[in-house]
Short mmCIF file of C-alpha atoms and ligand atoms in Angstrom, two decimals:
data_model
loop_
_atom_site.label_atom_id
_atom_site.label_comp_id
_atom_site.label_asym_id
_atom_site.label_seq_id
_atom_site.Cartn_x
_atom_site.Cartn_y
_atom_site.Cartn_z
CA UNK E 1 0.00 0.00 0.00
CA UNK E 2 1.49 3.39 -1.23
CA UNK E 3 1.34 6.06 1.96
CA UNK E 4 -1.17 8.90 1.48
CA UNK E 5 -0.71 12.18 2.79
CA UNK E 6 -3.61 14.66 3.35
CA UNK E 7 -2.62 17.81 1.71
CA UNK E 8 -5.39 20.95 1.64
CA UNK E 9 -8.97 19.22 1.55
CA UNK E 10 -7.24 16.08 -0.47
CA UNK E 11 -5.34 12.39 0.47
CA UNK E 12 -3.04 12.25 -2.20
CA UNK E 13 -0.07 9.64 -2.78
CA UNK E 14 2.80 10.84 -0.38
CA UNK E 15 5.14 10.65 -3.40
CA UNK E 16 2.77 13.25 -5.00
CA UNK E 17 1.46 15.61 -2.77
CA UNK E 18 2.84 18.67 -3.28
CA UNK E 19 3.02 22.65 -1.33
CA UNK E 20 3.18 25.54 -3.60
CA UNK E 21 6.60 27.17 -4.01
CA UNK E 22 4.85 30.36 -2.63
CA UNK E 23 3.58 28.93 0.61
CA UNK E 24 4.57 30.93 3.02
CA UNK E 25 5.94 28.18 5.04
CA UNK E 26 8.37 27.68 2.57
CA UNK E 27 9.88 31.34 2.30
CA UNK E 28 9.11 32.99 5.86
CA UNK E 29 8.91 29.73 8.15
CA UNK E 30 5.33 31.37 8.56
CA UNK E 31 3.68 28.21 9.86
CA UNK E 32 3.21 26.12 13.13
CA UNK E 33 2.90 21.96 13.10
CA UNK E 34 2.58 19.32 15.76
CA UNK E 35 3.35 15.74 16.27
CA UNK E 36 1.16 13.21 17.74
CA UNK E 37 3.12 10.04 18.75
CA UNK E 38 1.01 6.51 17.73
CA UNK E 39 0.89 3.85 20.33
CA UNK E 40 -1.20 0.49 19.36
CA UNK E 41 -2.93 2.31 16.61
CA UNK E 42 -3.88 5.52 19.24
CA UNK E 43 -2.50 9.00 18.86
CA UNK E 44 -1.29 9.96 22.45
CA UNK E 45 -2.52 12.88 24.06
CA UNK E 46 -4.60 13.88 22.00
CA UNK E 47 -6.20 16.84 23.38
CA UNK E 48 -3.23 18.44 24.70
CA UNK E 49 -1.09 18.23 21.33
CA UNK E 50 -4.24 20.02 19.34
CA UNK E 51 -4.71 22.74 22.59
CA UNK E 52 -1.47 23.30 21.72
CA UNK E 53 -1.66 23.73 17.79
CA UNK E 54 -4.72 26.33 18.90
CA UNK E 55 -2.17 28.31 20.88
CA UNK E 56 0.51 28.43 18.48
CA UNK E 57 -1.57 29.60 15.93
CA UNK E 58 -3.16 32.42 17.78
CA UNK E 59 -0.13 33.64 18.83
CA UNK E 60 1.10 33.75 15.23
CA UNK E 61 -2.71 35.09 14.22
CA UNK E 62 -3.19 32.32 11.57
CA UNK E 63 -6.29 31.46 11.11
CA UNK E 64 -7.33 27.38 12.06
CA UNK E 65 -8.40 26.17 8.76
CA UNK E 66 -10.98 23.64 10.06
CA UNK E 67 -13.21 23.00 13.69
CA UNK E 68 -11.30 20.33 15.82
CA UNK E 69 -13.96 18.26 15.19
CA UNK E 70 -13.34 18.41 11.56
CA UNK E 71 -9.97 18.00 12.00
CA UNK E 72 -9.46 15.20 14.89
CA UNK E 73 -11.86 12.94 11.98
CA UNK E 74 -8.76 13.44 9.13
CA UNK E 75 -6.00 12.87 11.97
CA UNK E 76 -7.71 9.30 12.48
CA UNK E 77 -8.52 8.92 9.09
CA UNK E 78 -4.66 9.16 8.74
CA UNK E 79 -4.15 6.66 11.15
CA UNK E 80 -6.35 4.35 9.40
CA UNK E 81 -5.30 4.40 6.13
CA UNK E 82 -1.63 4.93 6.53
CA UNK E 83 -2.04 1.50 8.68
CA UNK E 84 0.16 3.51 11.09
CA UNK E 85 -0.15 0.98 14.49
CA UNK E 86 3.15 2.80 15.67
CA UNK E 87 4.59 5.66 14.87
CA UNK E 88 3.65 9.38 14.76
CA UNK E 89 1.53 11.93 12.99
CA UNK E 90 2.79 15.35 11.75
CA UNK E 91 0.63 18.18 10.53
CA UNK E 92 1.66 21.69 9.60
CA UNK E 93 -0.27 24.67 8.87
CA UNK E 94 0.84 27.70 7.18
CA UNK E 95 -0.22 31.11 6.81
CA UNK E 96 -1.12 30.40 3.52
CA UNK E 97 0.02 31.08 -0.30
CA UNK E 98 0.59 34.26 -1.49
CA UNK E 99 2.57 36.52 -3.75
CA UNK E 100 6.39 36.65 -1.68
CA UNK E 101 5.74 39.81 0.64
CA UNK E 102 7.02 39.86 4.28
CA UNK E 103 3.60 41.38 5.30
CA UNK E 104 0.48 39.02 5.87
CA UNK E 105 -1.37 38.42 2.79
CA UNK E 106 -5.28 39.82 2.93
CA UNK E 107 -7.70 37.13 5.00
CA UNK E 108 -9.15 35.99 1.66
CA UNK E 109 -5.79 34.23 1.64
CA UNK E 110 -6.72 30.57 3.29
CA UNK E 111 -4.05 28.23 5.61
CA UNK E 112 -2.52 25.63 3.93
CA UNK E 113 -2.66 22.51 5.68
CA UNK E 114 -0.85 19.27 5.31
CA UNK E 115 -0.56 15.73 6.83
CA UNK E 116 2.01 12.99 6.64
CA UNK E 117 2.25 9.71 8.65
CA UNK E 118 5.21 7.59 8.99
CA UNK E 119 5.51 4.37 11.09
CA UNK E 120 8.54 3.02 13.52
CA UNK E 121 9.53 0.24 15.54
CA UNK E 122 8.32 0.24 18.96
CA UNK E 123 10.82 -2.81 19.48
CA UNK E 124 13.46 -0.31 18.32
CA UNK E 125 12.83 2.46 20.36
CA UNK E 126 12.49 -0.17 23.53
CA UNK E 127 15.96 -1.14 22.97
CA UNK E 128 17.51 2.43 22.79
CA UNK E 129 15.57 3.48 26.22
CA UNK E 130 16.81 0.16 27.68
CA UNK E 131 20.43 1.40 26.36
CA UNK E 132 20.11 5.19 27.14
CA UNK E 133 21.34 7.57 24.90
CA UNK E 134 23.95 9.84 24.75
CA UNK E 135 23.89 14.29 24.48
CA UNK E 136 25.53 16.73 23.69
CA UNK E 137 25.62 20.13 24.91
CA UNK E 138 25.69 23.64 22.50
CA UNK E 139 24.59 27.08 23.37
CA UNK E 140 21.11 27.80 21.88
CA UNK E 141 21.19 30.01 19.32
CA UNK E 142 17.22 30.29 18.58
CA UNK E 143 14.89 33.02 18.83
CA UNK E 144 12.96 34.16 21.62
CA UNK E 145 9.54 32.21 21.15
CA UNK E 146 10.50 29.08 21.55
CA UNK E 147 7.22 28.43 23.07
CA UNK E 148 5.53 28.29 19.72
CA UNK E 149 6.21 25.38 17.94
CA UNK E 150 6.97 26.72 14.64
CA UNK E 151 9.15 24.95 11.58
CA UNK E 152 11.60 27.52 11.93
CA UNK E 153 14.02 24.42 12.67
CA UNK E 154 17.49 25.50 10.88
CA UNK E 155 19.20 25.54 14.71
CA UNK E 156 17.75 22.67 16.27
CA UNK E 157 18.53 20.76 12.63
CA UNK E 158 22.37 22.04 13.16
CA UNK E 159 22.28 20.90 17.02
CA UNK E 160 20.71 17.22 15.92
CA UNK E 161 23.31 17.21 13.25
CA UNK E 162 26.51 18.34 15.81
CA UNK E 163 25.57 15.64 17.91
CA UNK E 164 25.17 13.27 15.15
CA UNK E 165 28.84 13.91 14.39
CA UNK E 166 29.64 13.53 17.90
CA UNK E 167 28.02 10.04 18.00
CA UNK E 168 25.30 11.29 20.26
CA UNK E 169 21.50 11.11 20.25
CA UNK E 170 20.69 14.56 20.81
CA UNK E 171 21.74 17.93 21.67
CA UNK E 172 20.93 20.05 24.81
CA UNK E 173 21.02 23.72 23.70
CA UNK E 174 22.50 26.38 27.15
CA UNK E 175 21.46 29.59 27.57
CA UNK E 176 23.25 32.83 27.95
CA UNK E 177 23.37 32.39 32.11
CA UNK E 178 24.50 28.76 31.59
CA UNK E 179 21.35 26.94 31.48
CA UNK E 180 20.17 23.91 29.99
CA UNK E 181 16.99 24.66 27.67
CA UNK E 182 16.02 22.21 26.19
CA UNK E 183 16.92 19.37 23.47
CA UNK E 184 16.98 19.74 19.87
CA UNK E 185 13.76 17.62 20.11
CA UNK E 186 12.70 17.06 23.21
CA UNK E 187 12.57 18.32 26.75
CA UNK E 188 15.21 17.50 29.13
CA UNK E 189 15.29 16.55 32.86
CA UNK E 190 17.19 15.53 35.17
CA UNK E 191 16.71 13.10 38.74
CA UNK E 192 18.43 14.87 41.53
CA UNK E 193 20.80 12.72 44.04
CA UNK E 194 17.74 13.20 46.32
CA UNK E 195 15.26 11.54 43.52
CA UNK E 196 13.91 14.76 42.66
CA UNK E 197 12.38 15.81 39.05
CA UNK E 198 13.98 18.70 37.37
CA UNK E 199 12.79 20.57 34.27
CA UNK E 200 12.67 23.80 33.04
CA UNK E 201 9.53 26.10 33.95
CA UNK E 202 7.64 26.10 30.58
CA UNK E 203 8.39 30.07 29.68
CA UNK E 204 8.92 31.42 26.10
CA UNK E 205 12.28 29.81 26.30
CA UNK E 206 11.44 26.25 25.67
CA UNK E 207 8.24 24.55 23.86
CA UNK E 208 5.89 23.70 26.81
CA UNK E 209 6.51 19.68 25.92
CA UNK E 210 2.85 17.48 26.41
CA UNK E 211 4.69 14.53 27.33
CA UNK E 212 6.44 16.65 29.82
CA UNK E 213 3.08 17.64 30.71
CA UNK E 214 2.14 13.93 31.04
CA UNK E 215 4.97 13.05 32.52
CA UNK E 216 4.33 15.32 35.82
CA UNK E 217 0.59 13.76 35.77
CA UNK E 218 2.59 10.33 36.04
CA UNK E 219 5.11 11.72 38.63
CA UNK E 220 2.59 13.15 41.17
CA UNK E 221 0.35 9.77 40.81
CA UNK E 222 3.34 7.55 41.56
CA UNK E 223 4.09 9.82 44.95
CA UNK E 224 7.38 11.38 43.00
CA UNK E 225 8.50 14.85 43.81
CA UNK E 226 9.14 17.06 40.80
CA UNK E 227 10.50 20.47 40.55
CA UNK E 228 9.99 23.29 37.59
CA UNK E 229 13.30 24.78 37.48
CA UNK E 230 16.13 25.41 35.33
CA UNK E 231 19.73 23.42 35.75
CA UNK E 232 23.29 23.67 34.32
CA UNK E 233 25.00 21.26 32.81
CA UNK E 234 27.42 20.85 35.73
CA UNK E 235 24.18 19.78 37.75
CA UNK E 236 23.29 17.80 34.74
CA UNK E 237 26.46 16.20 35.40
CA UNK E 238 26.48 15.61 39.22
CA UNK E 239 22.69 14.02 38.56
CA UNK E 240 21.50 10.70 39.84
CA UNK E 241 19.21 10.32 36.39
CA UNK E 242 19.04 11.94 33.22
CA UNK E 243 16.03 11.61 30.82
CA UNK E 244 14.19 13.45 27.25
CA UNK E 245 10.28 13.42 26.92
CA UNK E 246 8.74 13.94 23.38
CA UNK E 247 5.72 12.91 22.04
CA UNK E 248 8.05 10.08 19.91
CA UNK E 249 10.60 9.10 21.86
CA UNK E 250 8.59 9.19 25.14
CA UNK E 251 10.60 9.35 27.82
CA UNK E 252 14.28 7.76 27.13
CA UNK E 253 17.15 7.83 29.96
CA UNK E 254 20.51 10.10 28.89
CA UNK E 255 23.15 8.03 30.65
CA UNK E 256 26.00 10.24 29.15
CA UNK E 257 26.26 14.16 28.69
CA UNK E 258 29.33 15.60 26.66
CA UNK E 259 31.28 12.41 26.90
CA UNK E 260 30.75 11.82 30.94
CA UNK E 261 28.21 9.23 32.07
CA UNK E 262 25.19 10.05 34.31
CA UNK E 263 25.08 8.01 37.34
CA UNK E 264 26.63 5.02 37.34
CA UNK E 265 26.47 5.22 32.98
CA UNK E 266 23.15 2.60 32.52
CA UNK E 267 19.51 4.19 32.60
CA UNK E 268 17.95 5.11 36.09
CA UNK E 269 15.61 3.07 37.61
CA UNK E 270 13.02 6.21 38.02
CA UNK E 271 13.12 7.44 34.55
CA UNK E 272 12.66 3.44 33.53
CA UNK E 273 9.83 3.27 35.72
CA UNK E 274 8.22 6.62 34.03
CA UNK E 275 8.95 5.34 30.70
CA UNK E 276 6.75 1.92 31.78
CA UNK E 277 3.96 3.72 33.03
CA UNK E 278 3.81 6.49 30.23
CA UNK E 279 3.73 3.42 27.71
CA UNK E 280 0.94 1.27 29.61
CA UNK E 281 -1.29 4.12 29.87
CA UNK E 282 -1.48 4.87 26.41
CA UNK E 283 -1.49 1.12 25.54
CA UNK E 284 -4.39 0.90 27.94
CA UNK E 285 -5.87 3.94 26.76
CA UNK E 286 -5.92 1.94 23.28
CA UNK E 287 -7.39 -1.53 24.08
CA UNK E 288 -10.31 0.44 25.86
CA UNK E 289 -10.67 2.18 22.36
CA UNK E 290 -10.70 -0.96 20.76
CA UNK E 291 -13.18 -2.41 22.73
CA UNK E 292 -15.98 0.30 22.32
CA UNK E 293 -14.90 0.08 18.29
CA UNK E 294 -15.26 3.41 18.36
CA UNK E 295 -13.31 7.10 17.22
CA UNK E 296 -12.33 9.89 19.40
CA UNK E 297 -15.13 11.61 17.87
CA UNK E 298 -17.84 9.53 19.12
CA UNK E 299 -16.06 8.92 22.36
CA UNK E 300 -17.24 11.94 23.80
N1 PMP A 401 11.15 20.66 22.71
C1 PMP A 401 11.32 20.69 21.38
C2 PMP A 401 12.25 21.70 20.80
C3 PMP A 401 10.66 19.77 20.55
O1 PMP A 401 10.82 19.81 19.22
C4 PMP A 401 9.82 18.80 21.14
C5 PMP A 401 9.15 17.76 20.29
N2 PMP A 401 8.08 18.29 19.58
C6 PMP A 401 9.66 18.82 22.53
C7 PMP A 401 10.34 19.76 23.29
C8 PMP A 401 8.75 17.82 23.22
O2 PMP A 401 7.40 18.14 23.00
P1 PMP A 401 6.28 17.02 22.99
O3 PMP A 401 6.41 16.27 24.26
O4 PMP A 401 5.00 17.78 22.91
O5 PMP A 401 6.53 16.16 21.79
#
């Protein structure tokens, strides 16, 4: 079966759907996406990952080209008929196309709005948490809204890329005063010698991660103490645990940061034990799904 992407009212073969070269996603980064991981044929947090497309597109003031409703319905049909059982979701929308001119075009201009699925290995990204990864650490060189969660990518593609190179997993971007932001990809955290949570408050200076979100849901139920705060990299480095949360990877231990292992090197037994619950709950969250036979939409 070919993959189809949904691309502006149409699901079109993925090798043939096509943006205009005047989108202005293509020449201004004027556009906002999100990704929804896939667990057992169920995109995770749902709600929270399309709150969040709602927010980043007010705060850019472009219009949302469709009711959630409308929208949730083409996000499962994706799902469906990409056969997607695990894997992810992206979607992008752009302020539209228009003749190139830095200034908005007029609001007869419409969003363009496209959808691509892709499927991955759960049994693959299993073995890497077991394994931990390694980081990297660079000073962030993005703008000030990190918050948004728009494709304006170019420095969090060079940080993926240095640590590439380095033979690392992913990149942890410092601020000016010598704090850890976030990943390329992902939030970061740490586990404190006293078992504590650490992550950055969610400010404008990192994307306000829903797995992180989920992750403190998880913490709190489980009787774990968490803190919103932000950490260098030589507290990184004293830390009893180090972990990333994204909607793809989940949560997956660091167990080395700029060549120096995290703990005792192997993944910690907290951010393991996070990683199993996040996991089950969306697996459960998927067999009740299956049971009623029924969509998001008629689930509420
Ligand atoms: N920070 C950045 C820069 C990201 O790209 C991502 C992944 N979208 C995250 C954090 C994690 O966000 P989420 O848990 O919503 O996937």
């Amino acid at each position: 079966m070919s993959r189809l992407a949904y691309v502006n009212g149409s699901f079109v073969p993925h090798a043939h759907a096509v943006i205009h070269i005047e989108d202005r996603g293509n020449q201004f980064s004027d556009a906002v996406y999100e990704v929804w991981g896939v667990i057992d044929g169920e995109l995770t947090d749902f709600d929270g990952h399309l709150k969040r497309l709602d927010r980043s597109l007010s705060e850019l003031r472009i219009r949302r080209p469709m009711t959630d409703k409308a929208l949730a319905s083409i996000l499962f049909r994706m799902v469906e008929v990409n056969r997607i059982r695990n894997g992810l979701i992206y979607l992008q929308i752009s302020r539209g196309t228009a003749r190139r001119d830095h200034v908005f075009p007029t609001d007869t201009v419409p969003p363009s709005i496209m959808i691509t699925a892709k499927s991955m290995s759960p049994e693959k990204a299993e073995a890497r948490a077991q394994k931990g990864i390694a980081v990297i650490t660079q000073k962030d060189i993005r703008w000030g809204r990190r918050d948004i969660k728009t494709v304006s990518l170019l420095p969090n593609a060079l940080a993926k890329q240095a640590a590439k190179e380095a033979g690392a997993a992913e990149c942890w971007m410092i601020d000016p005063d010598g704090f850890i932001t976030e990943g390329s990809a992902a939030n970061a955290w740490i586990v404190t010698k006293d078992g504590v949570l650490v992550t950055r408050p969610a400010t404008n200076d990192i994307l306000n991660g829903i797995t992180r979100r989920i992750i403190f849901d998880l913490a709190s139920r489980e009787g774990l103490t968490f803190e919103e705060r932000a950490f260098t990299r030589d507290e990184a480095l004293a830390a009893r645990e180090a972990f990333i949360t994204s909607a793809t990877s989940f949560l997956t231990p660091v167990v080395e940061i700029d060549g120096n292992p995290v703990g005792n090197g192997h993944p910690g037994s907290l951010s393991l034990q996070l990683r199993k619950s996040y996991v089950a709950t969306a697996k459960e969250r998927s067999r009740k799904r299956e049971k009623r036979g029924s969509i998001w939409l008629v689930a509420r």
